[in-house]
Structure formats: C-alpha cells, structure tokens
Amino acid sequence: MKSDFSYLANRYTKAPANHGRWGIFVLLLVIFFSSAYFFQTNSTAVLGYEIKSYEDKIVRLKTENQKNKIIVAENSSFKKIGKAEEIQKLNFLRVSDNQYLSILPSSLARR
C-alpha cells in the first residue's frame, strides 16, 4: 500500500539538474572573496608596518635636526669665530678700522 504522501517524498528528494553548477559557482565565489579578503588584509598590515617605520624615521630625523641646529648655533657664535684658528679656516681678515654707512631717511622715500 502506498502512502498518501509519496508524491511529496519524490518531489523533495530529487535534486534539480543544475544543482552541481550552482554548487561550483558558490564554491568559486567563496574562494574568490576569501582570497580577496586575505590579500586586502595582508596589504593593510604591510602598509601599517611601513607607516610605523616612516614615523620612527621622522622622529629620528627630528632629533638629528635638533642636534644639527645646536651644532650650527655653536659654530656660528662669536666666541667660536673669534678664535684665531677659526678665522684662518674661514679666510676672514681682521679689520683695522670700522667704517659705518649712514642713510638719510629723505633719500629712501618720496612723497
């Protein structure tokens, strides 16, 4: 004796003919999006490391710049230039008498 619901059993147990194609398509989509996510995450991590290295380089260059400013200030001071060996290094000559130039204010602007 057949059950009254035998038509439902056949209806839901049979796989459609293109079920295998959809399964492959879904599998390819999962592989594609997984690999895209992997490469995007990897490139983001690499950029993070590059940014960190550039920030470290900026800090190092700022401290080096401060040290160089101090060295320039020390070497530019009159105490340093006033020494005889520094004068010879810079090819300076000692001035015997000072001459000053005075500019009259009327010759600078006309009304």
GROMACS .gro file of N, CA and C in nm:
model
  333
    1MET      N    1   0.084  -0.116   0.000
    1MET     CA    2   0.000   0.000   0.000
    1MET      C    3   0.090   0.125   0.000
    2LYS      N    4   0.059   0.215  -0.090
    2LYS     CA    5   0.134   0.339  -0.100
    2LYS      C    6   0.079   0.440  -0.001
    3SER      N    7   0.170   0.521   0.053
    3SER     CA    8   0.121   0.624   0.144
    3SER      C    9   0.068   0.741   0.062
    4ASP      N   10  -0.012   0.819   0.126
    4ASP     CA   11  -0.074   0.932   0.056
    4ASP      C   12   0.026   1.044   0.027
    5PHE      N   13   0.138   1.042   0.094
    5PHE     CA   14   0.236   1.150   0.078
    5PHE      C   15   0.356   1.108  -0.007
    6SER      N   16   0.343   1.007  -0.084
    6SER     CA   17   0.454   0.958  -0.166
    6SER      C   18   0.494   1.059  -0.273
    7TYR      N   19   0.403   1.137  -0.321
    7TYR     CA   20   0.436   1.237  -0.423
    7TYR      C   21   0.524   1.348  -0.363
    8LEU      N   22   0.508   1.377  -0.233
    8LEU     CA   23   0.593   1.478  -0.169
    8LEU      C   24   0.734   1.427  -0.149
    9ALA      N   25   0.749   1.301  -0.118
    9ALA     CA   26   0.882   1.244  -0.096
    9ALA      C   27   0.963   1.250  -0.224
   10ASN      N   28   0.902   1.217  -0.335
   10ASN     CA   29   0.973   1.223  -0.462
   10ASN      C   30   1.004   1.367  -0.502
   11ARG      N   31   0.916   1.455  -0.468
   11ARG     CA   32   0.933   1.596  -0.506
   11ARG      C   33   1.051   1.660  -0.435
   12TYR      N   34   1.072   1.630  -0.307
   12TYR     CA   35   1.176   1.696  -0.229
   12TYR      C   36   1.308   1.618  -0.226
   13THR      N   37   1.312   1.498  -0.268
   13THR     CA   38   1.437   1.422  -0.265
   13THR      C   39   1.513   1.430  -0.396
   14LYS      N   40   1.447   1.465  -0.502
   14LYS     CA   41   1.517   1.476  -0.630
   14LYS      C   42   1.589   1.611  -0.637
   15ALA      N   43   1.716   1.603  -0.674
   15ALA     CA   44   1.794   1.726  -0.690
   15ALA      C   45   1.769   1.783  -0.828
   16PRO      N   46   1.765   1.914  -0.839
   16PRO     CA   47   1.749   1.972  -0.972
   16PRO      C   48   1.870   1.938  -1.059
   17ALA      N   49   1.853   1.947  -1.188
   17ALA     CA   50   1.959   1.907  -1.281
   17ALA      C   51   2.080   2.000  -1.273
   18ASN      N   52   2.060   2.127  -1.244
   18ASN     CA   53   2.172   2.222  -1.240
   18ASN      C   54   2.222   2.247  -1.098
   19HIS      N   55   2.193   2.161  -1.005
   19HIS     CA   56   2.239   2.177  -0.866
   19HIS      C   57   2.392   2.174  -0.858
   20GLY      N   58   2.458   2.091  -0.934
   20GLY     CA   59   2.603   2.083  -0.934
   20GLY      C   60   2.669   2.210  -0.985
   21ARG      N   61   2.608   2.275  -1.081
   21ARG     CA   62   2.662   2.401  -1.134
   21ARG      C   63   2.656   2.511  -1.030
   22TRP      N   64   2.545   2.519  -0.959
   22TRP     CA   65   2.532   2.622  -0.856
   22TRP      C   66   2.630   2.597  -0.741
   23GLY      N   67   2.652   2.474  -0.709
   23GLY     CA   68   2.747   2.441  -0.602
   23GLY      C   69   2.888   2.483  -0.639
   24ILE      N   70   2.927   2.458  -0.763
   24ILE     CA   71   3.060   2.500  -0.809
   24ILE      C   72   3.069   2.652  -0.812
   25PHE      N   73   2.963   2.717  -0.858
   25PHE     CA   74   2.961   2.864  -0.862
   25PHE      C   75   2.975   2.924  -0.723
   26VAL      N   76   2.901   2.872  -0.627
   26VAL     CA   77   2.909   2.921  -0.489
   26VAL      C   78   3.047   2.894  -0.432
   27LEU      N   79   3.103   2.779  -0.460
   27LEU     CA   80   3.238   2.746  -0.412
   27LEU      C   81   3.341   2.842  -0.471
   28LEU      N   82   3.330   2.872  -0.600
   28LEU     CA   83   3.422   2.967  -0.663
   28LEU      C   84   3.406   3.107  -0.603
   29LEU      N   85   3.282   3.147  -0.574
   29LEU     CA   86   3.260   3.277  -0.510
   29LEU      C   87   3.323   3.283  -0.372
   30VAL      N   88   3.308   3.178  -0.295
   30VAL     CA   89   3.368   3.174  -0.161
   30VAL      C   90   3.520   3.181  -0.171
   31ILE      N   91   3.578   3.107  -0.265
   31ILE     CA   92   3.724   3.110  -0.282
   31ILE      C   93   3.770   3.248  -0.326
   32PHE      N   94   3.696   3.310  -0.419
   32PHE     CA   95   3.733   3.443  -0.468
   32PHE      C   96   3.729   3.547  -0.356
   33PHE      N   97   3.619   3.552  -0.283
   33PHE     CA   98   3.607   3.653  -0.178
   33PHE      C   99   3.702   3.625  -0.061
   34SER      N  100   3.730   3.500  -0.034
   34SER     CA  101   3.826   3.467   0.072
   34SER      C  102   3.966   3.512   0.034
   35SER      N  103   4.004   3.487  -0.090
   35SER     CA  104   4.138   3.530  -0.133
   35SER      C  105   4.147   3.682  -0.141
   36ALA      N  106   4.040   3.749  -0.186
   36ALA     CA  107   4.040   3.895  -0.188
   36ALA      C  108   4.053   3.951  -0.047
   37TYR      N  109   3.983   3.893   0.048
   37TYR     CA  110   3.993   3.937   0.188
   37TYR      C  111   4.134   3.914   0.241
   38PHE      N  112   4.193   3.800   0.209
   38PHE     CA  113   4.329   3.770   0.255
   38PHE      C  114   4.429   3.871   0.200
   39PHE      N  115   4.423   3.899   0.070
   39PHE     CA  116   4.518   3.993   0.011
   39PHE      C  117   4.497   4.135   0.062
   40GLN      N  118   4.372   4.175   0.083
   40GLN     CA  119   4.345   4.308   0.135
   40GLN      C  120   4.397   4.322   0.278
   41THR      N  121   4.375   4.222   0.360
   41THR     CA  122   4.424   4.224   0.498
   41THR      C  123   4.576   4.226   0.500
   42ASN      N  124   4.637   4.149   0.414
   42ASN     CA  125   4.783   4.143   0.407
   42ASN      C  126   4.840   4.278   0.364
   43SER      N  127   4.782   4.341   0.263
   43SER     CA  128   4.833   4.470   0.217
   43SER      C  129   4.812   4.578   0.323
   44THR      N  130   4.702   4.571   0.397
   44THR     CA  131   4.678   4.667   0.504
   44THR      C  132   4.782   4.651   0.615
   45ALA      N  133   4.816   4.529   0.647
   45ALA     CA  134   4.918   4.505   0.750
   45ALA      C  135   5.054   4.555   0.704
   46VAL      N  136   5.087   4.533   0.578
   46VAL     CA  137   5.216   4.581   0.525
   46VAL      C  138   5.220   4.733   0.529
   47LEU      N  139   5.111   4.798   0.492
   47LEU     CA  140   5.107   4.944   0.497
   47LEU      C  141   5.119   4.995   0.641
   48GLY      N  142   5.062   4.924   0.735
   48GLY     CA  143   5.075   4.963   0.875
   48GLY      C  144   5.220   4.958   0.921
   49TYR      N  145   5.292   4.854   0.882
   49TYR     CA  146   5.434   4.845   0.917
   49TYR      C  147   5.515   4.954   0.849
   50GLU      N  148   5.482   4.988   0.724
   50GLU     CA  149   5.554   5.095   0.654
   50GLU      C  150   5.528   5.229   0.722
   51ILE      N  151   5.405   5.255   0.761
   51ILE     CA  152   5.372   5.380   0.829
   51ILE      C  153   5.449   5.390   0.960
   52LYS      N  154   5.455   5.280   1.035
   52LYS     CA  155   5.528   5.279   1.161
   52LYS      C  156   5.676   5.307   1.138
   53SER      N  157   5.734   5.248   1.033
   53SER     CA  158   5.877   5.272   1.006
   53SER      C  159   5.900   5.417   0.965
   54TYR      N  160   5.806   5.476   0.888
   54TYR     CA  161   5.820   5.616   0.850
   54TYR      C  162   5.805   5.708   0.971
   55GLU      N  163   5.715   5.674   1.063
   55GLU     CA  164   5.701   5.754   1.184
   55GLU      C  165   5.828   5.749   1.268
   56ASP      N  166   5.888   5.631   1.279
   56ASP     CA  167   6.015   5.618   1.351
   56ASP      C  168   6.124   5.699   1.283
   57LYS      N  169   6.125   5.698   1.150
   57LYS     CA  170   6.225   5.774   1.076
   57LYS      C  171   6.205   5.924   1.096
   58ILE      N  172   6.079   5.969   1.102
   58ILE     CA  173   6.051   6.111   1.126
   58ILE      C  174   6.102   6.152   1.263
   59VAL      N  175   6.078   6.071   1.364
   59VAL     CA  176   6.125   6.102   1.499
   59VAL      C  177   6.277   6.109   1.502
   60ARG      N  178   6.341   6.012   1.436
   60ARG     CA  179   6.488   6.009   1.433
   60ARG      C  180   6.544   6.132   1.361
   61LEU      N  181   6.481   6.171   1.249
   61LEU     CA  182   6.528   6.287   1.175
   61LEU      C  183   6.503   6.417   1.250
   62LYS      N  184   6.393   6.423   1.327
   62LYS     CA  185   6.368   6.544   1.406
   62LYS      C  186   6.474   6.562   1.515
   63THR      N  187   6.510   6.452   1.582
   63THR     CA  188   6.614   6.464   1.684
   63THR      C  189   6.748   6.498   1.621
   64GLU      N  190   6.777   6.440   1.505
   64GLU     CA  191   6.902   6.472   1.435
   64GLU      C  192   6.902   6.618   1.391
   65ASN      N  193   6.787   6.669   1.349
   65ASN     CA  194   6.775   6.809   1.309
   65ASN      C  195   6.800   6.901   1.428
   66GLN      N  196   6.746   6.866   1.544
   66GLN     CA  197   6.771   6.947   1.664
   66GLN      C  198   6.919   6.949   1.700
   67LYS      N  199   6.984   6.832   1.691
   67LYS     CA  200   7.128   6.826   1.718
   67LYS      C  201   7.206   6.912   1.620
   68ASN      N  202   7.166   6.907   1.493
   68ASN     CA  203   7.235   6.988   1.392
   68ASN      C  204   7.213   7.137   1.415
   69LYS      N  205   7.094   7.176   1.460
   69LYS     CA  206   7.069   7.317   1.492
   69LYS      C  207   7.160   7.363   1.605
   70ILE      N  208   7.178   7.278   1.705
   70ILE     CA  209   7.266   7.313   1.817
   70ILE      C  210   7.409   7.326   1.768
   71ILE      N  211   7.453   7.235   1.682
   71ILE     CA  212   7.590   7.241   1.629
   71ILE      C  213   7.610   7.367   1.547
   72VAL      N  214   7.511   7.403   1.464
   72VAL     CA  215   7.520   7.525   1.384
   72VAL      C  216   7.525   7.648   1.474
   73ALA      N  217   7.443   7.649   1.578
   73ALA     CA  218   7.442   7.764   1.669
   73ALA      C  219   7.576   7.776   1.742
   74GLU      N  220   7.633   7.664   1.782
   74GLU     CA  221   7.763   7.669   1.850
   74GLU      C  222   7.873   7.715   1.755
   75ASN      N  223   7.870   7.668   1.632
   75ASN     CA  224   7.974   7.705   1.537
   75ASN      C  225   7.956   7.845   1.482
   76SER      N  226   7.837   7.902   1.493
   76SER     CA  227   7.812   8.036   1.443
   76SER      C  228   7.833   8.143   1.549
   77SER      N  229   7.856   8.103   1.670
   77SER     CA  230   7.869   8.202   1.777
   77SER      C  231   7.997   8.284   1.760
   78PHE      N  232   7.995   8.404   1.815
   78PHE     CA  233   8.110   8.493   1.803
   78PHE      C  234   8.229   8.440   1.881
   79LYS      N  235   8.205   8.366   1.987
   79LYS     CA  236   8.315   8.308   2.063
   79LYS      C  237   8.394   8.211   1.976
   80LYS      N  238   8.323   8.132   1.898
   80LYS     CA  239   8.388   8.033   1.813
   80LYS      C  240   8.460   8.101   1.696
   81ILE      N  241   8.394   8.199   1.636
   81ILE     CA  242   8.453   8.267   1.521
   81ILE      C  243   8.570   8.354   1.565
   82GLY      N  244   8.566   8.404   1.687
   82GLY     CA  245   8.671   8.491   1.736
   82GLY      C  246   8.805   8.424   1.755
   83LYS      N  247   8.810   8.293   1.759
   83LYS     CA  248   8.937   8.223   1.779
   83LYS      C  249   9.022   8.233   1.653
   84ALA      N  250   9.150   8.238   1.669
   84ALA     CA  251   9.242   8.260   1.557
   84ALA      C  252   9.237   8.147   1.455
   85GLU      N  253   9.231   8.024   1.503
   85GLU     CA  254   9.230   7.913   1.406
   85GLU      C  255   9.101   7.909   1.324
   86GLU      N  256   8.990   7.951   1.385
   86GLU     CA  257   8.864   7.956   1.311
   86GLU      C  258   8.867   8.068   1.208
   87ILE      N  259   8.929   8.178   1.242
   87ILE     CA  260   8.940   8.290   1.147
   87ILE      C  261   9.020   8.246   1.026
   88GLN      N  262   9.126   8.173   1.047
   88GLN     CA  263   9.207   8.126   0.935
   88GLN      C  264   9.130   8.023   0.852
   89LYS      N  265   9.054   7.936   0.916
   89LYS     CA  266   8.976   7.837   0.842
   89LYS      C  267   8.872   7.903   0.751
   90LEU      N  268   8.809   8.008   0.801
   90LEU     CA  269   8.704   8.075   0.726
   90LEU      C  270   8.756   8.182   0.631
   91ASN      N  271   8.889   8.201   0.626
   91ASN     CA  272   8.954   8.302   0.541
   91ASN      C  273   8.904   8.444   0.571
   92PHE      N  274   8.886   8.473   0.699
   92PHE     CA  275   8.848   8.607   0.741
   92PHE      C  276   8.974   8.691   0.760
   93LEU      N  277   8.956   8.821   0.747
   93LEU     CA  278   9.064   8.916   0.773
   93LEU      C  279   9.021   9.005   0.888
   94ARG      N  280   9.119   9.044   0.969
   94ARG     CA  281   9.088   9.137   1.078
   94ARG      C  282   9.074   9.277   1.021
   95VAL      N  283   8.977   9.349   1.075
   95VAL     CA  284   8.951   9.485   1.029
   95VAL      C  285   9.028   9.580   1.118
   96SER      N  286   9.098   9.673   1.054
   96SER     CA  287   9.176   9.768   1.133
   96SER      C  288   9.088   9.882   1.184
   97ASP      N  289   9.004   9.936   1.100
   97ASP     CA  290   8.913  10.041   1.146
   97ASP      C  291   8.776  10.017   1.084
   98ASN      N  292   8.675  10.050   1.160
   98ASN     CA  293   8.537  10.029   1.116
   98ASN      C  294   8.486  10.151   1.042
   99GLN      N  295   8.416  10.130   0.935
   99GLN     CA  296   8.351  10.239   0.862
   99GLN      C  297   8.202  10.208   0.858
  100TYR      N  298   8.124  10.306   0.897
  100TYR     CA  299   7.979  10.287   0.902
  100TYR      C  300   7.914  10.369   0.793
  101LEU      N  301   7.807  10.319   0.739
  101LEU     CA  302   7.732  10.386   0.635
  101LEU      C  303   7.604  10.439   0.696
  102SER      N  304   7.579  10.566   0.678
  102SER     CA  305   7.454  10.623   0.730
  102SER      C  306   7.367  10.661   0.611
  103ILE      N  307   7.242  10.623   0.618
  103ILE     CA  308   7.148  10.651   0.511
  103ILE      C  309   7.051  10.756   0.561
  104LEU      N  310   7.035  10.859   0.481
  104LEU     CA  311   6.942  10.965   0.517
  104LEU      C  312   6.799  10.919   0.488
  105PRO      N  313   6.707  10.944   0.579
  105PRO     CA  314   6.570  10.896   0.559
  105PRO      C  315   6.501  10.963   0.441
  106SER      N  316   6.539  11.086   0.405
  106SER     CA  317   6.471  11.155   0.296
  106SER      C  318   6.505  11.092   0.161
  107SER      N  319   6.615  11.025   0.151
  107SER     CA  320   6.652  10.968   0.022
  107SER      C  321   6.588  10.830  -0.001
  108LEU      N  322   6.520  10.778   0.097
  108LEU     CA  323   6.462  10.646   0.081
  108LEU      C  324   6.321  10.649   0.023
  109ALA      N  325   6.244  10.753   0.055
  109ALA     CA  326   6.106  10.756   0.007
  109ALA      C  327   6.069  10.895  -0.038
  110ARG      N  328   5.988  10.902  -0.139
  110ARG     CA  329   5.939  11.032  -0.187
  110ARG      C  330   5.792  11.044  -0.155
  111ARG      N  331   5.752  11.166  -0.137
  111ARG     CA  332   5.610  11.191  -0.110
  111ARG      C  333   5.543  11.248  -0.231
   0.00000   0.00000   0.00000
